[in-house]
Short mmCIF file of C-alpha atoms in Angstrom, two decimals:
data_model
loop_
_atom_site.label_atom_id
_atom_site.label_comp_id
_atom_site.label_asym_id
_atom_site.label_seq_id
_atom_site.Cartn_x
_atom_site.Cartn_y
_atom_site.Cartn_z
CA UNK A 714 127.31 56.56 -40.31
CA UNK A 715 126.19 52.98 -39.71
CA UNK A 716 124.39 53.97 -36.71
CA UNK A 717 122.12 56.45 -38.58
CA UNK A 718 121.77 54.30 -41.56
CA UNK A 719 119.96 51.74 -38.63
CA UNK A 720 118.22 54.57 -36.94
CA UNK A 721 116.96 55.66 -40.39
CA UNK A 722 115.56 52.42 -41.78
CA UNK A 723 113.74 51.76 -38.00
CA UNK A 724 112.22 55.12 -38.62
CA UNK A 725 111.26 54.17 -42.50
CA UNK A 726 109.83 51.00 -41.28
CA UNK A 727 107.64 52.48 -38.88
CA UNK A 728 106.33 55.30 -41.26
CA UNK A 729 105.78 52.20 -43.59
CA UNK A 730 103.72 50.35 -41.47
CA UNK A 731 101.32 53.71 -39.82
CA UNK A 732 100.79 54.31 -43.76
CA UNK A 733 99.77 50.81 -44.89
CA UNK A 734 97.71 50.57 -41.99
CA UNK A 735 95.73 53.87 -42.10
CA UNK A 736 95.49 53.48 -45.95
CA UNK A 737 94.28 49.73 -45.01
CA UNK A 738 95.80 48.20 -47.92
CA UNK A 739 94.80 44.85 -45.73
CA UNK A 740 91.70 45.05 -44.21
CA UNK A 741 88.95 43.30 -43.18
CA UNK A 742 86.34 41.51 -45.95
CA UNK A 743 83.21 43.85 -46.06
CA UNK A 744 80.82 42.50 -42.80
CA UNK A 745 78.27 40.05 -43.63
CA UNK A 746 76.89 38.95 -39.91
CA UNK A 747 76.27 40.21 -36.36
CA UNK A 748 80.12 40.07 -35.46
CA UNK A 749 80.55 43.65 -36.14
CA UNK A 750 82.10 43.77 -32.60
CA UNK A 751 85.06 41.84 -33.60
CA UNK A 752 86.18 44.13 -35.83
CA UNK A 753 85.96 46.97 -33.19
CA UNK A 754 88.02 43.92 -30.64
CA UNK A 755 90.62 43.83 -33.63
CA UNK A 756 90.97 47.60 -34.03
CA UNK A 757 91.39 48.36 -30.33
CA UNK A 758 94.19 45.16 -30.05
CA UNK A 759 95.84 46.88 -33.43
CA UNK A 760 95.91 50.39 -31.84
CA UNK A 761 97.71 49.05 -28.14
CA UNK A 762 99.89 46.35 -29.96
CA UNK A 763 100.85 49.32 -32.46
CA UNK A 764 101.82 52.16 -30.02
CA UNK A 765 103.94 49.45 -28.70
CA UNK A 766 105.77 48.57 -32.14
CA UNK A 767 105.95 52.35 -33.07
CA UNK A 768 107.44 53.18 -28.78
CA UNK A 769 109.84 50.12 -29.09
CA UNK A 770 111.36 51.15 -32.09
CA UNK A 771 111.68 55.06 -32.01
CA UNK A 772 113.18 54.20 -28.59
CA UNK A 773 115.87 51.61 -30.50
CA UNK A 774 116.47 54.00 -32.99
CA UNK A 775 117.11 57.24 -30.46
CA UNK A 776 119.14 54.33 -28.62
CA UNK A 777 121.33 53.54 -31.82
CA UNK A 778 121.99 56.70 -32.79
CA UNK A 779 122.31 59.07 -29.97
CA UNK A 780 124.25 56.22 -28.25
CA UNK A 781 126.76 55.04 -30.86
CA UNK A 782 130.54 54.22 -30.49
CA UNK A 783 132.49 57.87 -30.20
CA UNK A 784 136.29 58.78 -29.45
CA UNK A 785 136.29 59.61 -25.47
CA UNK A 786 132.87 58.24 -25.10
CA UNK A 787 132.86 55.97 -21.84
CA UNK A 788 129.15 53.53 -21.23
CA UNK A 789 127.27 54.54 -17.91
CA UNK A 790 126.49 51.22 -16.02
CA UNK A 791 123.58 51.22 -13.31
CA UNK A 792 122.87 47.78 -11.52
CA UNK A 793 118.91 49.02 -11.47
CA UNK A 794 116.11 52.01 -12.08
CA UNK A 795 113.56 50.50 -9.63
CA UNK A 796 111.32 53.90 -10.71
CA UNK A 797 111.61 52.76 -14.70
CA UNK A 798 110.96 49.01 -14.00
CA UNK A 799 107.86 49.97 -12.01
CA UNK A 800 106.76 52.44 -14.68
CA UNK A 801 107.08 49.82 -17.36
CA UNK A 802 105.31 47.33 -15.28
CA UNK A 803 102.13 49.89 -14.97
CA UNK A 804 102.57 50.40 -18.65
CA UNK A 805 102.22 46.45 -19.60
CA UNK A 806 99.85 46.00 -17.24
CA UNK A 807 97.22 48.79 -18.10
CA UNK A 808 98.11 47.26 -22.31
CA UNK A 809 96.90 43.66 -20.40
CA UNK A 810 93.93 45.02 -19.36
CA UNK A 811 92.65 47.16 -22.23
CA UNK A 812 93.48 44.02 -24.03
CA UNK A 813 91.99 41.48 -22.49
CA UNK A 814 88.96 43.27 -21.18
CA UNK A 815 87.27 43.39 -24.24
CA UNK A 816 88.14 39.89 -25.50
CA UNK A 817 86.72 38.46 -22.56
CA UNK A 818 83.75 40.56 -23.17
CA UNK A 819 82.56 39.69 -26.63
CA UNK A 820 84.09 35.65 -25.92
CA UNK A 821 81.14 35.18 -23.44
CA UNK A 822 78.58 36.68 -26.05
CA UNK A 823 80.35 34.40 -28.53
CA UNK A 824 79.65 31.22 -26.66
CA UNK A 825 75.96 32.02 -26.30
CA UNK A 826 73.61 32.03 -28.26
CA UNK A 827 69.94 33.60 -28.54
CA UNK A 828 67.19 31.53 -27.83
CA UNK A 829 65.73 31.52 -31.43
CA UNK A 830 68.42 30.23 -33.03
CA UNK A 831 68.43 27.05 -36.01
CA UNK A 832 70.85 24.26 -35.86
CA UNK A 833 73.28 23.34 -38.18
CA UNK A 834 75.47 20.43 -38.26
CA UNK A 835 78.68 20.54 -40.12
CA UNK A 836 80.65 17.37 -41.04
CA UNK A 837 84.25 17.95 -42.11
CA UNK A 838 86.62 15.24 -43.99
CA UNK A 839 89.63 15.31 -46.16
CA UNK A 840 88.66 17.70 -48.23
CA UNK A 841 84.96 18.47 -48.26
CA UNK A 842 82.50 20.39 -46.35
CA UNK A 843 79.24 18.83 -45.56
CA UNK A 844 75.89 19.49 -43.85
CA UNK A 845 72.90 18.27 -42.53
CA UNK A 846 69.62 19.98 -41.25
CA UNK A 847 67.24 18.75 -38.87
CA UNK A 848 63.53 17.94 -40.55
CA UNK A 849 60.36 19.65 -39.24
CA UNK A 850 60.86 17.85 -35.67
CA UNK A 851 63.80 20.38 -35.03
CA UNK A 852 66.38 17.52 -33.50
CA UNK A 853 69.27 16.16 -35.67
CA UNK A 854 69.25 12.33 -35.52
CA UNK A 855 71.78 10.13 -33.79
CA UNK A 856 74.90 9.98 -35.91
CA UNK A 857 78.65 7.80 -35.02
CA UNK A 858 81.98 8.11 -36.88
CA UNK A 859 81.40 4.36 -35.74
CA UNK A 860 78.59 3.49 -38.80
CA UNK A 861 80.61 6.02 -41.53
CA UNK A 862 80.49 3.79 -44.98
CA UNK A 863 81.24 5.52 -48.59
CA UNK A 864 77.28 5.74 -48.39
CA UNK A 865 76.47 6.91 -45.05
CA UNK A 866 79.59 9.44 -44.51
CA UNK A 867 77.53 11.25 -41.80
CA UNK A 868 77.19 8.04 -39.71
CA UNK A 869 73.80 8.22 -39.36
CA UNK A 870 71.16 5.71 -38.21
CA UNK A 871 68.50 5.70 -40.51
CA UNK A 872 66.64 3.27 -38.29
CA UNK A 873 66.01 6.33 -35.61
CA UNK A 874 62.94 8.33 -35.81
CA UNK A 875 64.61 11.08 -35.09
CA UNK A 876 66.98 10.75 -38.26
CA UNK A 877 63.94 9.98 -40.60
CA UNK A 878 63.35 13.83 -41.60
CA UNK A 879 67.26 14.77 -41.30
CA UNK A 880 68.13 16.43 -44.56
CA UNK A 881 71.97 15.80 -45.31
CA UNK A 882 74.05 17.66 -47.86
CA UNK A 883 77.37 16.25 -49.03
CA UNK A 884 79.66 18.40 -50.43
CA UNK A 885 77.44 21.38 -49.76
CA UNK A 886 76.78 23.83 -49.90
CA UNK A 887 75.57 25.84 -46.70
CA UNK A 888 72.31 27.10 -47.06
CA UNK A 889 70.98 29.83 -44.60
CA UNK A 890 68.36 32.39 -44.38
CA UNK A 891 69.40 36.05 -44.20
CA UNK A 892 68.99 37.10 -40.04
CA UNK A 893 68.08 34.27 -38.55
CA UNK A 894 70.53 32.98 -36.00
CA UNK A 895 72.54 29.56 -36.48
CA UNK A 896 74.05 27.75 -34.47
CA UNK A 897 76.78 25.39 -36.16
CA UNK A 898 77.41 22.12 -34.47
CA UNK A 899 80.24 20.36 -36.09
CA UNK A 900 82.43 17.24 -36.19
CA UNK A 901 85.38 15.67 -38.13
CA UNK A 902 85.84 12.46 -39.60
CA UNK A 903 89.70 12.22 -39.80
CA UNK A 904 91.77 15.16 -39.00
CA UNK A 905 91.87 19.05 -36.87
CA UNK A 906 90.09 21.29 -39.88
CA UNK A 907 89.02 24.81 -38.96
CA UNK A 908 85.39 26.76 -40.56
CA UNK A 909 86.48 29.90 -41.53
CA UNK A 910 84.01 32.79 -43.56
CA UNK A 911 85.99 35.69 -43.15
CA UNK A 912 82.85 37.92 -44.20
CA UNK A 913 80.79 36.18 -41.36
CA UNK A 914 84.10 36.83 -38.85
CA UNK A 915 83.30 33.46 -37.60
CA UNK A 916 86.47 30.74 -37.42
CA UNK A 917 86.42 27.99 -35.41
CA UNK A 918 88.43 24.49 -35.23
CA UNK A 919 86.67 20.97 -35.79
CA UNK A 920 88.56 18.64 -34.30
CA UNK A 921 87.63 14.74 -34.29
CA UNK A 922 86.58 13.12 -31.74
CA UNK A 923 84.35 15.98 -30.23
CA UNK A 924 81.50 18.45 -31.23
CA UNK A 925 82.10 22.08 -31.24
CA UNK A 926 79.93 24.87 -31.70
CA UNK A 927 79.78 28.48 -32.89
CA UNK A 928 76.92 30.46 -33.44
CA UNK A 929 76.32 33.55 -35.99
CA UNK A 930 73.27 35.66 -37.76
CA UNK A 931 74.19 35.98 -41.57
CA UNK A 932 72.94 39.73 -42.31
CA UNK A 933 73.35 39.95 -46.37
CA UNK A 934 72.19 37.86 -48.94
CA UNK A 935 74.42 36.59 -51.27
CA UNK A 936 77.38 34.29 -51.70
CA UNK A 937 80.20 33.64 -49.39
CA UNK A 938 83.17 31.28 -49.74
CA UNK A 939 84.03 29.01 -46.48
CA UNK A 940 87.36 27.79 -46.41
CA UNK A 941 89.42 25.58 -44.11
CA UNK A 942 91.63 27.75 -42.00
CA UNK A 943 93.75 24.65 -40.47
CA UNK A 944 96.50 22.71 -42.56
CA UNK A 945 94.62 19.49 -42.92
CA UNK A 946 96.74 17.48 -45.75
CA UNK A 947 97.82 17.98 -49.08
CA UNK A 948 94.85 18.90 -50.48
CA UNK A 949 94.27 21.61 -47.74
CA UNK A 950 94.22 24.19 -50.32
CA UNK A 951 91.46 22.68 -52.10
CA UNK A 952 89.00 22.42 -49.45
CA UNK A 953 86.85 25.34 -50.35
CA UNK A 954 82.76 25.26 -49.98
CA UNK A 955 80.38 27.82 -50.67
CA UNK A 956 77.67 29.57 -48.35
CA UNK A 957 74.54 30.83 -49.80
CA UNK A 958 72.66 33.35 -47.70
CA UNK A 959 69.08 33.97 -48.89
CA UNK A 960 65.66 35.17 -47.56
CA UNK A 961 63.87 33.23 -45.83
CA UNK A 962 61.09 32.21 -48.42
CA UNK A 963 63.68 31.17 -50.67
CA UNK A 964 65.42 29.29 -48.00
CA UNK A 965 62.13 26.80 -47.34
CA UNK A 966 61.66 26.18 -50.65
CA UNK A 967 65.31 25.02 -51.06
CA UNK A 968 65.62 23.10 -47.86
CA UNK A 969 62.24 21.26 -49.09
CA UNK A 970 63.42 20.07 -52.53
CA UNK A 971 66.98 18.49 -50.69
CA UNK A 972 65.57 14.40 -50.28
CA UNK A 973 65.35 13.47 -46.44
CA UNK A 974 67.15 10.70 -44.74
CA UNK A 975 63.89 7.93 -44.97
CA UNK A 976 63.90 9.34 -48.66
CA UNK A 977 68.15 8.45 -49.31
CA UNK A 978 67.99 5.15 -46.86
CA UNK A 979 64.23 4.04 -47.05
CA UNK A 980 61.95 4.31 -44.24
CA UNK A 981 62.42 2.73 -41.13
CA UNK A 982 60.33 -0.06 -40.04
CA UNK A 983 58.52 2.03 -37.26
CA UNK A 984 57.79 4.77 -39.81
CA UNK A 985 56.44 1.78 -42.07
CA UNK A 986 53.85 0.42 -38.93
#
């Protein structure tokens, strides 16, 4: 009796789990980028990982049941099946490939991107998200965890020309314009925190000490929340920033009202010659 009570609730489990999946009570956040191919990478890693869950445990269940304790009953022992261990070693190895195939796939478009692409720098800190945007030259200015003070927090040099038409915005939030590729370069001031826009399917860890990158083409307008996907401290839960995807008109106009480095610092004494 105890054996089909176990083979039962296996079975229950698994019908559980192909209905809350199909019915996708969790799913994905409705797309909002390029990244569309991720999802299809999740799907195919949900459909081998799930045969395998819903194989494994029909198997366990047949096993408990059709193998329990009975009067007269004696266990067959067999040192070794070389023809199952080789079958199950094709099996894992064909769920390797179809696996990791396609992550290796989309990784290198991940880690590449187009040409025509703005850059972003993100600046992370216990517990706020932060950004700066380089002025009409196109290159972000020189900038050190070295010179951080309360008032310069991006460790900037204001005295470089090349910092003079930086635009930074503390606290936020993220502008961008709707389809126009970004590239996000960012780096932490104290501890490992992680971007994460689960509409954007972008997630990736900022870790001090370095700069990391990840690229992405926002595809709808509108507002997205970005939250920090890596415990970072007590206030983890409250570091939460907000992304604002418009078009591109309304973009310039925004990005020209923010006040420039030479604006927040003064000038610097070349700009003054």
């Amino acid at each position: 009796m105890q054996a089909l009570a176990v083979a039962l609730t296996l079975v229950a489990m698994i019908v559980a789990t192909i209905f809350l999946t199909v019915a996708k009570v969790w799913w994905f956040a409705p797309l909002a980028s390029n990244w569309g191919s991720l999802d299809t990478l999740i799907v195919i890693t949900f459909a081998v990982t799930g045969l395998a869950l819903v194989g494994v445990n029909l198997f366990i269940a047949y096993s408990v049941y059709y193998h329990r304790a009975q009067k007269d009953r004696k266990a067959l022992f067999f040192v070794d099946n070389p023809r199952l261990e080789w079958g199950l070693i094709a099996v894992t190895t064909v769920g390797i490939v179809v696996l990791l195939g396609p992550g290796l796939y989309y990784y290198a478009q991940l880690i590449r991107p187009p040409q025509n692409h703005m850059v972003v720098e993100v600046l992370t800190q216990q517990w706020l998200w932060s950004y700066r945007y380089p002025g009409k030259d196109g290159v972000l200015g020189p900038a050190s965890i070295k010179r951080f003070t309360p008032a310069n927090q991006f460790g900037l040099d204001p005295q470089a020309p090349a910092s003079q038409d930086d635009i930074p915005v503390l606290g936020g939030p993220l502008a961008l314009p709707v389809g126009q590729p970004v590239l996000l370069r960012m780096r932490s001031n104290d501890v490992i925190h992680s971007f994460y826009v689960p509409e954007f399917r972008v997630k990736w860890d900022v870790v001090p000490g370095m700069v990391t990158e990840v690229w992405f083409t926002p595809t709808k307008t509108g507002e997205f929340q970005v939250i920090c996907a890596e415990l970072c401290g007590v206030g983890h839960y409250s570091m939460v920033g907000k992304v604002v995807v418009m078009e591109p008109d309304a973009f310039q106009k925004w990005l020209s009202e923010r006040p420039t480095v030479a604006q927040i610092f003064g000038p610097s004494p070349k700009a003054q010659r």
